[in-house]
Short mmCIF file of C-alpha atoms and ligand atoms in Angstrom, two decimals:
data_model
loop_
_atom_site.label_atom_id
_atom_site.label_comp_id
_atom_site.label_asym_id
_atom_site.label_seq_id
_atom_site.Cartn_x
_atom_site.Cartn_y
_atom_site.Cartn_z
CA UNK A 132 17.79 12.54 -70.53
CA UNK A 133 14.79 14.68 -69.74
CA UNK A 134 13.51 17.97 -68.44
CA UNK A 135 12.51 18.15 -64.80
CA UNK A 136 9.59 20.38 -63.92
CA UNK A 137 8.10 21.22 -60.58
CA UNK A 138 4.69 22.93 -60.32
CA UNK A 139 3.74 24.50 -57.01
CA UNK A 140 5.35 21.92 -54.84
CA UNK A 141 4.86 22.13 -51.08
CA UNK A 142 5.99 19.68 -48.39
CA UNK A 143 4.68 20.08 -44.81
CA UNK A 144 5.78 18.18 -41.77
CA UNK A 145 2.95 18.33 -39.20
CA UNK A 146 1.90 21.91 -39.78
CA UNK A 147 5.25 23.34 -40.61
CA UNK A 148 6.06 23.90 -44.30
CA UNK A 149 9.55 22.81 -45.19
CA UNK A 150 9.06 24.01 -48.76
CA UNK A 151 6.31 26.05 -50.31
CA UNK A 152 5.31 27.28 -53.77
CA UNK A 153 8.28 25.69 -55.54
CA UNK A 154 7.95 26.00 -59.27
CA UNK A 155 10.74 25.67 -61.85
CA UNK A 156 11.66 23.83 -65.02
CA UNK A 157 15.09 22.50 -65.66
CA UNK A 158 15.38 22.07 -69.53
CA UNK A 159 16.80 18.76 -70.90
CA UNK A 160 20.63 18.77 -70.51
CA UNK A 161 21.04 21.71 -68.19
CA UNK A 162 22.91 21.95 -64.86
CA UNK A 163 20.90 23.70 -62.23
CA UNK A 164 22.03 24.38 -58.64
CA UNK A 165 19.82 24.67 -55.54
CA UNK A 166 21.69 26.84 -52.99
CA UNK A 167 20.79 28.43 -49.67
CA UNK A 168 21.50 28.41 -45.90
CA UNK A 169 21.06 25.25 -43.82
CA UNK A 170 17.41 24.26 -43.42
CA UNK A 171 16.15 26.22 -46.47
CA UNK A 172 14.66 23.18 -48.04
CA UNK A 173 17.29 22.13 -50.67
CA UNK A 174 17.42 18.41 -49.78
CA UNK A 175 13.64 18.21 -49.36
CA UNK A 176 13.19 19.48 -52.97
CA UNK A 177 15.73 16.94 -54.27
CA UNK A 178 14.25 14.05 -52.29
CA UNK A 179 10.79 14.96 -53.51
CA UNK A 180 11.99 14.82 -57.16
CA UNK A 181 13.66 11.50 -56.44
CA UNK A 182 10.43 10.13 -54.90
CA UNK A 183 12.03 9.61 -51.43
CA UNK A 184 9.70 12.20 -50.06
CA UNK A 185 6.03 12.80 -51.01
CA UNK A 186 4.93 16.26 -51.87
CA UNK A 187 1.96 17.55 -49.77
CA UNK A 188 0.73 19.26 -52.96
CA UNK A 189 1.85 20.14 -56.45
CA UNK A 190 3.11 18.19 -59.49
CA UNK A 191 6.45 16.83 -60.60
CA UNK A 192 7.19 15.97 -64.29
CA UNK A 193 10.15 14.07 -65.51
CA UNK A 194 10.17 14.33 -69.31
CA UNK A 195 6.52 14.38 -70.37
CA UNK A 196 5.22 12.30 -67.49
CA UNK A 197 3.72 13.46 -64.20
CA UNK A 198 5.54 11.21 -61.70
CA UNK A 199 3.57 12.12 -58.45
CA UNK A 200 2.54 8.54 -58.00
CA UNK A 201 5.49 6.77 -59.55
CA UNK A 202 7.63 5.05 -56.88
CA UNK A 203 11.29 6.20 -56.48
CA UNK A 204 12.84 3.14 -58.15
CA UNK A 205 10.76 3.66 -61.31
CA UNK A 206 11.50 7.38 -61.71
CA UNK A 207 14.73 6.77 -63.64
CA UNK A 208 16.73 9.39 -61.82
CA UNK A 209 20.13 8.72 -60.13
CA UNK A 210 20.86 10.27 -56.79
CA UNK A 211 24.34 10.87 -55.42
CA UNK A 212 24.70 11.67 -51.76
CA UNK A 213 27.36 13.37 -49.64
CA UNK A 214 28.30 10.11 -48.01
CA UNK A 215 28.79 8.26 -51.34
CA UNK A 216 26.85 5.24 -50.05
CA UNK A 217 29.07 2.72 -51.79
CA UNK A 218 28.72 -1.00 -51.01
CA UNK A 219 31.80 -1.63 -48.80
CA UNK A 220 32.02 -5.37 -49.55
CA UNK A 221 31.92 -4.85 -53.29
CA UNK A 222 34.77 -3.88 -55.61
CA UNK A 223 34.71 -0.71 -57.67
CA UNK A 224 33.74 -2.86 -60.70
CA UNK A 225 30.80 -4.43 -58.73
CA UNK A 226 29.70 -1.03 -57.33
CA UNK A 227 29.68 0.54 -60.86
CA UNK A 228 27.67 -2.33 -62.36
CA UNK A 229 25.30 -2.87 -59.46
CA UNK A 230 22.32 -0.78 -60.88
CA UNK A 231 22.50 -2.59 -64.22
CA UNK A 232 22.77 -6.06 -62.56
CA UNK A 233 19.58 -5.20 -60.58
CA UNK A 234 17.90 -4.37 -63.87
CA UNK A 235 18.99 -7.76 -65.12
CA UNK A 236 21.15 -6.36 -67.98
CA UNK A 237 23.29 -9.13 -69.57
CA UNK A 238 26.88 -9.60 -68.26
CA UNK A 239 28.68 -8.51 -71.48
CA UNK A 240 26.73 -5.22 -71.66
CA UNK A 241 27.42 -4.56 -67.98
CA UNK A 242 31.16 -5.12 -68.49
CA UNK A 243 31.24 -2.79 -71.55
CA UNK A 244 29.38 -0.02 -69.68
CA UNK A 245 31.39 -0.36 -66.54
CA UNK A 246 34.71 -0.18 -68.46
CA UNK A 247 33.54 2.83 -70.49
CA UNK A 248 32.45 4.71 -67.32
CA UNK A 249 35.62 3.75 -65.48
CA UNK A 250 37.74 5.08 -68.28
CA UNK A 251 35.81 8.35 -68.49
CA UNK A 252 36.25 8.92 -64.76
CA UNK A 253 39.88 7.69 -64.62
CA UNK A 254 38.90 4.80 -62.43
CA UNK A 255 40.07 1.96 -64.71
CA UNK A 256 43.18 1.15 -62.68
CA UNK A 257 41.09 0.88 -59.56
CA UNK A 258 38.36 -1.48 -60.70
CA UNK A 259 39.37 -4.37 -58.44
CA UNK A 260 39.76 -2.30 -55.26
CA UNK A 261 37.19 -2.14 -52.42
CA UNK A 262 35.89 1.41 -51.38
CA UNK A 263 38.08 1.45 -48.24
CA UNK A 264 41.16 1.25 -50.38
CA UNK A 265 40.26 4.48 -52.21
CA UNK A 266 40.73 8.17 -51.37
CA UNK A 267 37.65 10.37 -50.72
CA UNK A 268 37.89 11.84 -54.21
CA UNK A 269 38.08 8.42 -55.83
CA UNK A 270 35.19 7.10 -53.75
CA UNK A 271 33.12 10.16 -54.92
CA UNK A 272 34.05 9.36 -58.52
CA UNK A 273 32.87 5.84 -58.07
CA UNK A 274 29.55 7.11 -56.64
CA UNK A 275 29.16 9.35 -59.69
CA UNK A 276 30.21 6.57 -61.97
CA UNK A 277 27.56 4.27 -60.48
CA UNK A 278 24.94 6.90 -61.23
CA UNK A 279 26.30 7.43 -64.84
CA UNK A 280 26.36 3.70 -65.56
CA UNK A 281 22.62 3.57 -65.01
CA UNK A 282 22.15 6.17 -67.84
CA UNK A 283 19.38 7.91 -65.95
CA UNK A 284 17.00 10.58 -67.20
CA UNK A 285 18.48 13.04 -64.71
CA UNK A 286 21.09 13.26 -62.02
CA UNK A 287 20.21 14.56 -58.48
CA UNK A 288 23.37 15.38 -56.49
CA UNK A 289 23.11 16.34 -52.80
CA UNK A 290 26.25 18.14 -51.55
CA UNK A 291 28.43 15.50 -53.34
CA UNK A 292 31.69 17.35 -52.64
CA UNK A 293 31.24 18.29 -49.09
CA UNK A 294 33.29 15.50 -47.55
CA UNK A 295 36.38 16.35 -49.65
CA UNK A 296 39.26 18.53 -48.52
CA UNK A 297 39.64 21.96 -50.19
CA UNK A 298 42.07 21.03 -53.01
CA UNK A 299 40.28 17.83 -53.93
CA UNK A 300 37.02 19.66 -53.86
CA UNK A 301 38.24 22.26 -56.38
CA UNK A 302 39.60 19.38 -58.70
CA UNK A 303 36.49 17.24 -58.38
CA UNK A 304 34.29 20.33 -59.02
CA UNK A 305 36.15 20.97 -62.31
CA UNK A 306 35.84 17.31 -63.25
CA UNK A 307 32.19 17.38 -62.64
CA UNK A 308 31.78 20.36 -64.90
CA UNK A 309 33.77 18.69 -67.72
CA UNK A 310 31.74 15.51 -67.22
CA UNK A 311 28.50 17.41 -67.63
CA UNK A 312 29.85 19.19 -70.74
CA UNK A 313 30.63 15.83 -72.13
CA UNK A 314 27.56 13.82 -71.16
CA UNK A 315 24.94 16.63 -71.11
CA UNK A 316 22.69 14.82 -68.54
CA UNK A 317 20.02 17.02 -66.86
CA UNK A 318 21.51 17.70 -63.40
CA UNK A 319 20.07 19.25 -60.22
CA UNK A 320 22.77 19.86 -57.62
CA UNK A 321 22.30 20.87 -54.00
CA UNK A 322 24.90 22.83 -52.14
CA UNK A 323 25.26 25.50 -49.48
CA UNK A 324 28.45 26.61 -51.02
CA UNK A 325 27.98 29.69 -53.21
CA UNK A 326 31.27 29.16 -54.99
CA UNK A 327 30.09 25.73 -56.15
CA UNK A 328 26.83 27.28 -57.22
CA UNK A 329 28.46 30.09 -59.22
CA UNK A 330 31.05 27.86 -60.96
CA UNK A 331 28.89 24.90 -61.85
CA UNK A 332 25.43 26.20 -62.67
CA UNK A 333 23.73 27.06 -65.92
CA UNK A 334 21.10 28.44 -63.56
CA UNK A 335 21.02 28.88 -59.79
CA UNK A 336 17.97 28.76 -57.61
CA UNK A 337 18.49 30.65 -54.31
CA UNK A 338 16.25 29.46 -51.50
CA UNK A 339 15.55 30.76 -48.05
CA UNK A 340 12.90 29.52 -45.54
CA UNK A 341 11.56 26.94 -48.03
CA UNK A 342 10.84 29.57 -50.69
CA UNK A 343 12.53 30.50 -53.92
CA UNK A 344 14.18 33.91 -53.58
CA UNK A 345 15.43 34.20 -57.20
CA UNK A 346 16.30 32.00 -60.23
CA UNK A 347 18.91 33.08 -62.76
CA UNK A 348 22.22 32.46 -64.37
CA UNK A 349 25.16 33.06 -62.00
CA UNK A 350 26.19 36.53 -63.29
CA UNK A 351 22.64 37.85 -63.37
CA UNK A 352 22.13 36.87 -59.79
CA UNK A 353 25.44 38.47 -58.85
CA UNK A 354 24.90 41.65 -60.77
CA UNK A 355 21.13 42.04 -60.29
CA UNK A 356 20.02 40.42 -57.07
CA UNK A 357 16.32 40.87 -56.32
CA UNK A 358 16.77 41.27 -52.58
CA UNK A 359 19.23 41.61 -49.75
CA UNK A 360 19.36 37.90 -48.97
CA UNK A 361 20.41 36.95 -52.56
CA UNK A 362 22.76 39.94 -52.69
CA UNK A 363 24.62 38.95 -49.46
CA UNK A 364 24.50 35.18 -50.12
CA UNK A 365 26.40 35.22 -53.44
CA UNK A 366 29.87 36.57 -53.45
CA UNK A 367 32.90 36.13 -51.16
CA UNK A 368 33.45 38.32 -49.29
CA UNK A 369 29.76 39.08 -49.42
CA UNK A 370 28.12 42.31 -50.38
CA UNK A 371 28.52 45.04 -47.70
CA UNK A 372 25.35 46.40 -46.30
CA UNK A 373 25.22 49.98 -44.75
CA UNK A 374 22.15 51.33 -42.98
CA UNK A 375 21.63 54.87 -44.25
CA UNK A 376 19.27 57.75 -44.07
CA UNK A 377 18.36 59.86 -47.05
CA UNK A 378 19.25 63.61 -46.62
CA UNK A 379 19.57 66.56 -49.00
CA UNK A 380 23.12 65.57 -49.88
CA UNK A 381 22.49 61.87 -50.36
CA UNK A 382 22.65 58.76 -48.18
CA UNK A 383 24.06 59.61 -44.76
CA UNK A 384 25.88 56.82 -42.92
CA UNK A 385 26.90 57.60 -39.32
CA UNK A 386 27.38 61.29 -40.10
CA UNK A 387 29.15 60.85 -43.45
CA UNK A 388 27.38 61.17 -46.83
CA UNK A 389 27.48 59.09 -49.94
CA UNK A 390 26.00 60.95 -52.92
CA UNK A 391 22.86 59.47 -54.52
CA UNK A 392 23.52 59.28 -58.27
CA UNK A 393 20.78 60.88 -60.46
CA UNK A 394 19.48 57.68 -62.18
CA UNK A 395 19.09 55.96 -58.77
CA UNK A 396 17.28 58.96 -57.38
CA UNK A 397 14.92 58.91 -60.35
CA UNK A 398 14.29 55.21 -59.92
CA UNK A 399 13.64 55.08 -56.08
CA UNK A 400 12.25 58.61 -55.53
CA UNK A 401 13.71 58.77 -52.05
CA UNK A 402 12.05 60.96 -49.43
CA UNK A 403 14.05 62.97 -46.90
CA UNK A 404 14.46 61.03 -43.69
CA UNK A 405 13.78 57.64 -45.29
CA UNK A 406 15.88 54.73 -44.07
CA UNK A 407 17.57 52.40 -46.64
CA UNK A 408 20.06 49.56 -46.56
CA UNK A 409 22.79 50.34 -49.13
CA UNK A 410 24.66 47.49 -50.75
CA UNK A 411 28.07 47.67 -52.26
CA UNK A 412 30.35 44.75 -53.31
CA UNK A 413 33.89 44.68 -51.89
CA UNK A 414 35.45 45.14 -55.34
CA UNK A 415 33.48 48.32 -55.89
CA UNK A 416 35.02 50.32 -53.10
CA UNK A 417 38.40 51.94 -53.87
CA UNK A 418 40.96 53.26 -51.27
CA UNK A 419 41.68 56.85 -52.31
CA UNK A 420 43.64 58.09 -49.35
CA UNK A 421 42.87 61.35 -47.61
CA UNK A 422 41.51 63.08 -50.84
CA UNK A 423 38.45 64.94 -51.95
CA UNK A 424 37.38 61.95 -54.00
CA UNK A 425 36.55 60.01 -50.75
CA UNK A 426 32.93 59.46 -49.97
CA UNK A 427 33.54 57.92 -46.48
CA UNK A 428 36.37 57.63 -44.01
CA UNK A 429 37.06 54.34 -42.16
CA UNK A 430 39.74 52.72 -40.06
CA UNK A 431 41.58 49.63 -41.38
CA UNK A 432 41.22 46.82 -38.85
CA UNK A 433 42.41 43.62 -40.69
CA UNK A 434 44.48 43.39 -43.82
CA UNK A 435 44.76 40.07 -45.57
CA UNK A 436 47.23 39.87 -48.49
CA UNK A 437 46.33 36.97 -50.81
CA UNK A 438 48.86 37.54 -53.53
CA UNK A 439 46.53 38.28 -56.38
CA UNK A 440 44.48 40.71 -54.26
CA UNK A 441 44.38 42.14 -50.76
CA UNK A 442 41.26 41.94 -48.50
CA UNK A 443 40.85 44.86 -46.11
CA UNK A 444 38.30 44.94 -43.40
CA UNK A 445 37.46 48.49 -42.23
CA UNK A 446 35.33 50.04 -39.57
CA UNK A 447 33.13 53.09 -40.25
CA UNK A 448 32.81 54.68 -36.81
CA UNK A 449 29.25 54.92 -35.52
CA UNK A 450 27.70 58.22 -34.41
CA UNK A 451 27.22 58.80 -30.62
CA UNK A 452 27.14 55.35 -28.98
CA UNK A 453 26.48 53.30 -32.07
CA UNK A 454 28.65 50.46 -32.83
CA UNK A 455 30.86 50.79 -36.05
CA UNK A 456 29.73 49.42 -39.40
CA UNK A 457 32.19 46.85 -40.69
CA UNK A 458 32.95 46.78 -44.48
CA UNK A 459 35.03 44.35 -46.56
CA UNK A 460 37.13 45.79 -49.40
CA UNK A 461 38.98 43.99 -52.22
CA UNK A 462 41.96 45.88 -53.46
CA UNK A 463 45.12 45.39 -55.54
CA UNK A 464 48.11 43.75 -53.84
CA UNK A 465 50.20 46.95 -54.10
CA UNK A 466 47.85 48.57 -51.58
CA UNK A 467 48.63 47.31 -48.08
CA UNK A 468 47.25 49.61 -45.47
CA UNK A 469 48.31 49.16 -41.82
CA UNK A 470 45.74 48.26 -39.17
CA UNK A 471 44.62 51.42 -37.44
CA UNK A 472 45.26 53.59 -40.57
CA UNK A 473 42.55 56.03 -41.57
CA UNK A 474 41.42 55.38 -45.15
CA UNK A 475 39.40 57.47 -47.59
CA UNK A 476 36.91 55.22 -49.48
CA UNK A 477 35.34 55.90 -52.82
CA UNK A 478 32.25 53.95 -53.87
CA UNK A 479 31.47 53.12 -57.49
CA UNK A 480 28.14 54.88 -57.36
CA UNK A 481 26.69 53.17 -60.35
CA UNK A 482 27.19 49.82 -58.56
CA UNK A 483 25.26 50.96 -55.40
CA UNK A 484 22.32 48.77 -54.47
CA UNK A 485 19.39 50.02 -52.39
CA UNK A 486 17.16 47.68 -50.31
CA UNK A 487 14.13 48.26 -48.28
CA UNK A 488 15.47 47.83 -44.63
CA UNK A 489 12.29 46.03 -43.50
CA UNK A 490 11.40 43.63 -46.32
CA UNK A 491 14.94 43.46 -47.79
CA UNK A 492 13.52 43.89 -51.37
CA UNK A 493 15.68 45.58 -53.91
CA UNK A 494 14.46 49.03 -54.91
P1 ATP B 532 20.95 21.38 -44.89
O1 ATP B 532 21.77 22.26 -45.83
O2 ATP B 532 21.19 21.58 -43.48
O3 ATP B 532 21.04 19.93 -45.37
P2 ATP B 532 18.46 21.83 -46.33
O4 ATP B 532 18.37 23.14 -47.01
O5 ATP B 532 18.70 20.66 -47.20
O6 ATP B 532 19.44 21.86 -45.12
P3 ATP B 532 16.13 20.40 -45.60
O7 ATP B 532 16.87 19.14 -45.07
O8 ATP B 532 15.44 20.21 -46.93
O9 ATP B 532 17.03 21.66 -45.60
O10 ATP B 532 15.03 20.74 -44.50
C1 ATP B 532 14.11 21.84 -44.60
C2 ATP B 532 13.31 22.04 -43.36
O11 ATP B 532 12.46 20.90 -43.20
C3 ATP B 532 14.15 22.12 -42.16
O12 ATP B 532 13.58 23.08 -41.28
C4 ATP B 532 14.04 20.75 -41.52
O13 ATP B 532 14.19 20.82 -40.06
C5 ATP B 532 12.63 20.33 -41.98
N1 ATP B 532 12.52 18.84 -42.12
C6 ATP B 532 13.18 18.12 -43.02
N2 ATP B 532 12.89 16.80 -42.86
C7 ATP B 532 11.95 16.78 -41.85
C8 ATP B 532 11.23 15.63 -41.22
N3 ATP B 532 11.35 14.40 -41.62
N4 ATP B 532 10.40 16.00 -40.18
C9 ATP B 532 10.25 17.25 -39.79
N5 ATP B 532 10.93 18.31 -40.35
C10 ATP B 532 11.79 18.03 -41.36
#
């Protein structure tokens, strides 16, 4: 096991940069997740670490060694892909032992390792089956097992759960987390699924447009996003964004005003007439009926009871010809407004975020 460190990595295709200025260090034994929308550069970073892609500039270290010029097969990292890439003509046993056989490990040692790995992944009853006789989840476990059997310095996992159905995905995700807790192998995991990122990671790297937007542990990123992109990417439903103008009474949104709490005013020093994007998470808006406590009125448009909570989508009417602003709210199940109902909404003002509407930077 080893740390993995990237220093100023860039990868250009022709003149277009797929990734730029990528620097981070995953300490030995930690589980880090690269997350971001399609095309943001996640796989390029992983492939560059694996040696399947050559960085245009920058340095990569695995353990103490700079591996820039070390070929992929000598980097001692194991990569697991979305499509498992199992050998179809080999049994589970042969698939698990393949990497060791290639390294000319002796037969008895291969058998012992394969059996140990199979036991830990609950594959021991399936050792004599071929991949096509396995479910998607079992195939994925074999792909992981093959990587574990090699005892690599680090695991690189590229969307390993994305071919599984929802239930199996949840189960395999939990198994993966348990496995990491047990083995403690340095892991870098790529996904576009923010739930996977939040639940698995010691630290998350959020990427957009080939650049790192923020690095942090899941709750720090959720509670203190640096910009609008990170704020709206993590969380489901995502953070609501309301375009607002600063007026003497606070932030005016389509003719209605949300007060600006004192500490926020001191921090951002808003000027009258300035435009801001306000951010508020669905769980920080309460339905207070038609009372004086309401900051904003809106109309319920969709109500989704989920048992443990109810999701309500509301429309804040626009002024003049403007289209309405749509907000998502997360409420307790006993509150079930009817579509079309007018609702008073109260914002948790100490959980209000303010972003620059042009750059998206948090203020
Ligand atoms: P996805 O989630 O869709 O897999 P990603 O975040 O993993 O996306 P990458 O596959 O790393 O994104 O691609 C990053 C950018 O680099 C994209 O704009 C992609 O089109 C570009 N790119 C990747 N490989 C090549 C290539 N071989 N030639 C040219 N452009 C490439």
